[in-house]
mmCIF file with all atom_site columns, C-alpha atoms in Angstrom:
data_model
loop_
_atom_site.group_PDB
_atom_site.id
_atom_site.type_symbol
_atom_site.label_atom_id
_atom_site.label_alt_id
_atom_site.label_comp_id
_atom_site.label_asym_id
_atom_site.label_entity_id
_atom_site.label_seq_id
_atom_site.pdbx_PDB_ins_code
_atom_site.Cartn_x
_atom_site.Cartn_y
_atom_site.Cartn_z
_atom_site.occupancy
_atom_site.B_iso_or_equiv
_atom_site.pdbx_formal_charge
_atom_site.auth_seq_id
_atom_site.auth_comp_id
_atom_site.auth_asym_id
_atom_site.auth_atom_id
_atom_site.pdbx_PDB_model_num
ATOM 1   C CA . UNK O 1 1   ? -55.885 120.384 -17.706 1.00 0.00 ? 11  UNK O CA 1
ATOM 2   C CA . UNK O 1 2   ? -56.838 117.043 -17.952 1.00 0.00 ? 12  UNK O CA 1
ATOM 3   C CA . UNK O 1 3   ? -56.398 116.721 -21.698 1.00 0.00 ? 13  UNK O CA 1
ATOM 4   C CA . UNK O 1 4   ? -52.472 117.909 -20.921 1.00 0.00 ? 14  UNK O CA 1
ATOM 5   C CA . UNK O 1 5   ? -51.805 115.724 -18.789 1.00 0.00 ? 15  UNK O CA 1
ATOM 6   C CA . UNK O 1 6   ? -52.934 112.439 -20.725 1.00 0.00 ? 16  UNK O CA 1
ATOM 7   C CA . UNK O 1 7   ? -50.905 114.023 -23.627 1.00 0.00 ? 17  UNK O CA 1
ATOM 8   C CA . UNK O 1 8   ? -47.916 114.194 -20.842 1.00 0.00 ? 18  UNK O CA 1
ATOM 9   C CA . UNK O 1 9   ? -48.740 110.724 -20.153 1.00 0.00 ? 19  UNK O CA 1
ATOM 10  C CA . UNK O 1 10  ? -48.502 109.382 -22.993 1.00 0.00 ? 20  UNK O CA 1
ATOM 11  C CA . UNK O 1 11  ? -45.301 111.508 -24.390 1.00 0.00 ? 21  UNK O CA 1
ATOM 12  C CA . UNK O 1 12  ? -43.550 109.772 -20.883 1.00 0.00 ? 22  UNK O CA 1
ATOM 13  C CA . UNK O 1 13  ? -44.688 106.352 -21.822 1.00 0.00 ? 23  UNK O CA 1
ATOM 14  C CA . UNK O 1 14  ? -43.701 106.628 -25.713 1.00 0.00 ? 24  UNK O CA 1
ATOM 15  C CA . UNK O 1 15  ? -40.364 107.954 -25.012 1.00 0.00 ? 25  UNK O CA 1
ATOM 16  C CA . UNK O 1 16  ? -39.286 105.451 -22.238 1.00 0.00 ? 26  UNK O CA 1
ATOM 17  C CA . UNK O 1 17  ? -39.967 102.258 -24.122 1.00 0.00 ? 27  UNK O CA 1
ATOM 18  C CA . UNK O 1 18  ? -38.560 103.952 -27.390 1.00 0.00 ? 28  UNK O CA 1
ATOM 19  C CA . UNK O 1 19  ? -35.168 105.107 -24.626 1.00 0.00 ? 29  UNK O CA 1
ATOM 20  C CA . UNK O 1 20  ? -34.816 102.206 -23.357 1.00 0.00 ? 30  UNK O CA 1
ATOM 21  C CA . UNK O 1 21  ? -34.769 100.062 -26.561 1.00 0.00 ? 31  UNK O CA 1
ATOM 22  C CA . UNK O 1 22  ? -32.577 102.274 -28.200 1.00 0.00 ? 32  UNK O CA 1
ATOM 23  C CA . UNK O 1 23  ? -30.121 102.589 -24.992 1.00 0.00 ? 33  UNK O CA 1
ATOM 24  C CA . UNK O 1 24  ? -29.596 99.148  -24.584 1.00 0.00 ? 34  UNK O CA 1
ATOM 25  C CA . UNK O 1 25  ? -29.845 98.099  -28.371 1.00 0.00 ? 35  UNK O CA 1
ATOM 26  C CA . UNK O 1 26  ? -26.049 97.569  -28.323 1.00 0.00 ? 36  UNK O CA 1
ATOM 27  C CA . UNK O 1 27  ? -25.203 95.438  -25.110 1.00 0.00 ? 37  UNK O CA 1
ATOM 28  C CA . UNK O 1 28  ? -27.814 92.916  -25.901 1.00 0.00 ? 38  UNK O CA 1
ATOM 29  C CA . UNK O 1 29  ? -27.368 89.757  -27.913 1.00 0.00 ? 39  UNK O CA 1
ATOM 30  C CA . UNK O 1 30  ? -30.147 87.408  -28.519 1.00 0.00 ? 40  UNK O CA 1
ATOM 31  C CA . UNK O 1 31  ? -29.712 83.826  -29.381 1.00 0.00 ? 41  UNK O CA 1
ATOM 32  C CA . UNK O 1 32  ? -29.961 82.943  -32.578 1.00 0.00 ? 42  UNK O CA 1
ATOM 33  C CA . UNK O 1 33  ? -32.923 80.743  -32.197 1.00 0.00 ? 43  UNK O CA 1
ATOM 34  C CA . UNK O 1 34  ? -34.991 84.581  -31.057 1.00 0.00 ? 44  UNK O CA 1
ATOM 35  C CA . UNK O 1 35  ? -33.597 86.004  -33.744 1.00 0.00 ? 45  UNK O CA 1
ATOM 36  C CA . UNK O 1 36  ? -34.745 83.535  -36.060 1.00 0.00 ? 46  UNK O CA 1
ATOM 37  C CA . UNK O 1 37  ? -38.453 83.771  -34.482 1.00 0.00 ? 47  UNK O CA 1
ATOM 38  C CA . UNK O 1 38  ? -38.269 87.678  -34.322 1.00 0.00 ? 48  UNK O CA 1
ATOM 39  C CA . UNK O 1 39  ? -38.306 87.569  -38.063 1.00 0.00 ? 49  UNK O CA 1
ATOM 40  C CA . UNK O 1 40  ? -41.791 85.841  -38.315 1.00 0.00 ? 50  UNK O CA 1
ATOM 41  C CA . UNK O 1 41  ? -42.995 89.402  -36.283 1.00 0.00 ? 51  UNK O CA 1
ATOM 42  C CA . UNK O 1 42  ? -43.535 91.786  -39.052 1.00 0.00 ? 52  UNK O CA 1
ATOM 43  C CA . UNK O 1 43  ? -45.367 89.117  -41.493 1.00 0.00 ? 53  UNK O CA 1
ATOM 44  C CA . UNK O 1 44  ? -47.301 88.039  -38.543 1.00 0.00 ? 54  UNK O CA 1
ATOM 45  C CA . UNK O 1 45  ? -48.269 91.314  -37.903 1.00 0.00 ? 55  UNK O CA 1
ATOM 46  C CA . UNK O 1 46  ? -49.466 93.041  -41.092 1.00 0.00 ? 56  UNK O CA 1
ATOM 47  C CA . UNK O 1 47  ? -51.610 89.937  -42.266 1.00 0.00 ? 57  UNK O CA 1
ATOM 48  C CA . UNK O 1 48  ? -53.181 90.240  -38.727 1.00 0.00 ? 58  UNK O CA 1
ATOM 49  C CA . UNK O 1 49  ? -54.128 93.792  -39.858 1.00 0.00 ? 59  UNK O CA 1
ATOM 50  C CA . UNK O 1 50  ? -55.012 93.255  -43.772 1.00 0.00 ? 60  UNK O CA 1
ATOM 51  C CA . UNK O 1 51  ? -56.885 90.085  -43.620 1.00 0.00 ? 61  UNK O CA 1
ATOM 52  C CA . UNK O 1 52  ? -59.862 91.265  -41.493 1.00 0.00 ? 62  UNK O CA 1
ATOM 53  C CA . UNK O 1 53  ? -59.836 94.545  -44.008 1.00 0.00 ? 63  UNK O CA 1
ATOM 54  C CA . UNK O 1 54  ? -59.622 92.090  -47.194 1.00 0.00 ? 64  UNK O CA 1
ATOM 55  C CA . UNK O 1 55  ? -62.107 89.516  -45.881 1.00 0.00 ? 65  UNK O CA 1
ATOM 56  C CA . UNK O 1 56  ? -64.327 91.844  -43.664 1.00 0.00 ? 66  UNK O CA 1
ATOM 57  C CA . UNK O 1 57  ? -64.483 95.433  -45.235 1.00 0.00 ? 67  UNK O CA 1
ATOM 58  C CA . UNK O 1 58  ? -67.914 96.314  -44.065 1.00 0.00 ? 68  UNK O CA 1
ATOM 59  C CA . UNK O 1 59  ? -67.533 94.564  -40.957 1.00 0.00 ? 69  UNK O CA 1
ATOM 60  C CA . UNK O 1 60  ? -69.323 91.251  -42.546 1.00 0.00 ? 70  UNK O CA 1
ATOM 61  C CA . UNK O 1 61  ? -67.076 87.975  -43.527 1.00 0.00 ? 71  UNK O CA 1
ATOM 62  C CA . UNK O 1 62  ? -67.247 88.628  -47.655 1.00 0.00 ? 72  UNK O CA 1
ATOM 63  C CA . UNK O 1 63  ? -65.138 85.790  -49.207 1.00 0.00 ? 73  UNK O CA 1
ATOM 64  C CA . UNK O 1 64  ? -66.641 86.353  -52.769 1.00 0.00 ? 74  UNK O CA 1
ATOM 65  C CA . UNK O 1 65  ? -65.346 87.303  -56.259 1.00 0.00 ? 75  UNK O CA 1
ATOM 66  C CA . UNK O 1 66  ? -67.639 89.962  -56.005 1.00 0.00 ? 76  UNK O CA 1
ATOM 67  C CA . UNK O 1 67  ? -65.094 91.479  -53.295 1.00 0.00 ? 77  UNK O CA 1
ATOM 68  C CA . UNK O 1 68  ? -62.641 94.373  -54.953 1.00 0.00 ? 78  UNK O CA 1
ATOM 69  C CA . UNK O 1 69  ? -60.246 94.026  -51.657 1.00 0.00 ? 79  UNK O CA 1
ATOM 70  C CA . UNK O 1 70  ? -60.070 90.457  -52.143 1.00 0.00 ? 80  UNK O CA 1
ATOM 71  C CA . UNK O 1 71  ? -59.525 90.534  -55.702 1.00 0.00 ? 81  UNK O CA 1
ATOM 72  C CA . UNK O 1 72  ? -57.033 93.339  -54.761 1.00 0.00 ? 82  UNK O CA 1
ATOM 73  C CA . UNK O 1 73  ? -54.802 91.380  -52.730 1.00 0.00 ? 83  UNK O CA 1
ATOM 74  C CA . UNK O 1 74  ? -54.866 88.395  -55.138 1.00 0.00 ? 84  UNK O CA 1
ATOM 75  C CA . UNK O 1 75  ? -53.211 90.185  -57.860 1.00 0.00 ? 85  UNK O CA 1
ATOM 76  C CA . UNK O 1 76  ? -51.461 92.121  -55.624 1.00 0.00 ? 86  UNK O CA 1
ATOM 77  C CA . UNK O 1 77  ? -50.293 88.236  -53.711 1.00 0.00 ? 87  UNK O CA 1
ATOM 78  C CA . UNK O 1 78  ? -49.643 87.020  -57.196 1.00 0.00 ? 88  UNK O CA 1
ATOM 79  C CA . UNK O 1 79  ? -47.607 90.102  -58.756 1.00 0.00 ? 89  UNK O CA 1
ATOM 80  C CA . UNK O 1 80  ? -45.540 89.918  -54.968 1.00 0.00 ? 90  UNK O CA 1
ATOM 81  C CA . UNK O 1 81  ? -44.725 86.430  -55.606 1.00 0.00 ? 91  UNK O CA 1
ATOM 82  C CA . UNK O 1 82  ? -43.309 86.743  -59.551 1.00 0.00 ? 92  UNK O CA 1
ATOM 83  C CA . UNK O 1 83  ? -41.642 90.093  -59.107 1.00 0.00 ? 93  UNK O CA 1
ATOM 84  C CA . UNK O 1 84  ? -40.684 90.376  -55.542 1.00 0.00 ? 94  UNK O CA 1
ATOM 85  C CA . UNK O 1 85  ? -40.658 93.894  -55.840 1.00 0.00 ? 95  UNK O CA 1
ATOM 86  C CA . UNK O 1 86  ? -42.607 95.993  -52.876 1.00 0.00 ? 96  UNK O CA 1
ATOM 87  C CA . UNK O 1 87  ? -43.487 99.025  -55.235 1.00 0.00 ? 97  UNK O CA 1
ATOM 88  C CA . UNK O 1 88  ? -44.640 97.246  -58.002 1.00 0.00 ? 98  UNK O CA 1
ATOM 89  C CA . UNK O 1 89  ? -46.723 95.065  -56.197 1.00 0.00 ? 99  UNK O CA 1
ATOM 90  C CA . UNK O 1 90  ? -48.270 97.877  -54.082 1.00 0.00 ? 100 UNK O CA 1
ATOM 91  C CA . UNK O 1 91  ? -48.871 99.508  -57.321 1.00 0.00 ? 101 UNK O CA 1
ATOM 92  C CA . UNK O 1 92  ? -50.204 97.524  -59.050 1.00 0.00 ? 102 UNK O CA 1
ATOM 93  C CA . UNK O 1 93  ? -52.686 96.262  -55.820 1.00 0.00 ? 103 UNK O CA 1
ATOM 94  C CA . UNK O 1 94  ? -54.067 100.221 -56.051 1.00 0.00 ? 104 UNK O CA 1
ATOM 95  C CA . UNK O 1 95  ? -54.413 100.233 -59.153 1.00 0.00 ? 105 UNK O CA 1
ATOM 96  C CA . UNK O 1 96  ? -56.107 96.950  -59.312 1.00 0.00 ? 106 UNK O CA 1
ATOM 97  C CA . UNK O 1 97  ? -58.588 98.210  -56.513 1.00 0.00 ? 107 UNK O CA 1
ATOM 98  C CA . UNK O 1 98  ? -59.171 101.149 -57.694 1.00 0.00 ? 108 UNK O CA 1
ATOM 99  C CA . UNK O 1 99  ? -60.068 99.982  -61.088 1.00 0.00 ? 109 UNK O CA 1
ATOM 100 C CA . UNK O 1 100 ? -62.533 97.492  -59.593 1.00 0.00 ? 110 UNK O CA 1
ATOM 101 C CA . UNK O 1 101 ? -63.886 99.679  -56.880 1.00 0.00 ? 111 UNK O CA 1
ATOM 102 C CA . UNK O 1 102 ? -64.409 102.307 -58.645 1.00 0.00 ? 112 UNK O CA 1
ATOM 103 C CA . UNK O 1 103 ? -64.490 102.143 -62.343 1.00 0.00 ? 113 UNK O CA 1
ATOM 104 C CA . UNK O 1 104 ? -66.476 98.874  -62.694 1.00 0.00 ? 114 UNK O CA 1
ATOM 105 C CA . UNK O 1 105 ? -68.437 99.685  -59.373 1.00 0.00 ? 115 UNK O CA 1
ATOM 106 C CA . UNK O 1 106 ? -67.778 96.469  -57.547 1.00 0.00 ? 116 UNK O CA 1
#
């Protein structure tokens, strides 16, 4: 019983905030000035969440060439900045990792 009614819970608390944003999306205009600084969210947001992976994958700081998710992300930084094209460059970060990971063994 208890188990059901966290999952009740937490059903009631997703689906409000996602209601209420969607009911009101609409009506409400920001200034320009948020909408400008709502932009910086998402980039803000996933290098919050891949640096400590690239940097810390074993839970220990590991700035070193040594690193496959560091060298990962480098070519995968560097292909992102001449193509500008998500797929390739998510591509060709896998690939890049996976090659180094696990067919040299770094």
């Amino acid at each position: 019983m208890n188990e059901v009614t966290l999952i009740f819970g937490m059903f009631l608390a997703t689906f409000s905030v996602r209601y209420l944003l969607f009911a009101v999306a609409g009506r409400v205009h920001f200034p320009p000035w948020l909408n400008t600084a709502l932009g910086f969210v998402p980039p803000a947001v996933l290098t919050a969440i891949v640096l400590p992976a690239v940097l810390m994958p074993n839970g220990e700081l590991w700035p070193s060439l040594a690193n496959p998710w560091l060298l990962a992300a480098l070519v995968a930084a560097a292909v992102a900045l001449v193509r500008r094209d998500l797929l390739t460059t998510i591509l060709v970060g896998m690939a890049t990792f996976m090659l180094l990971r696990f067919g040299f063994g770094l």
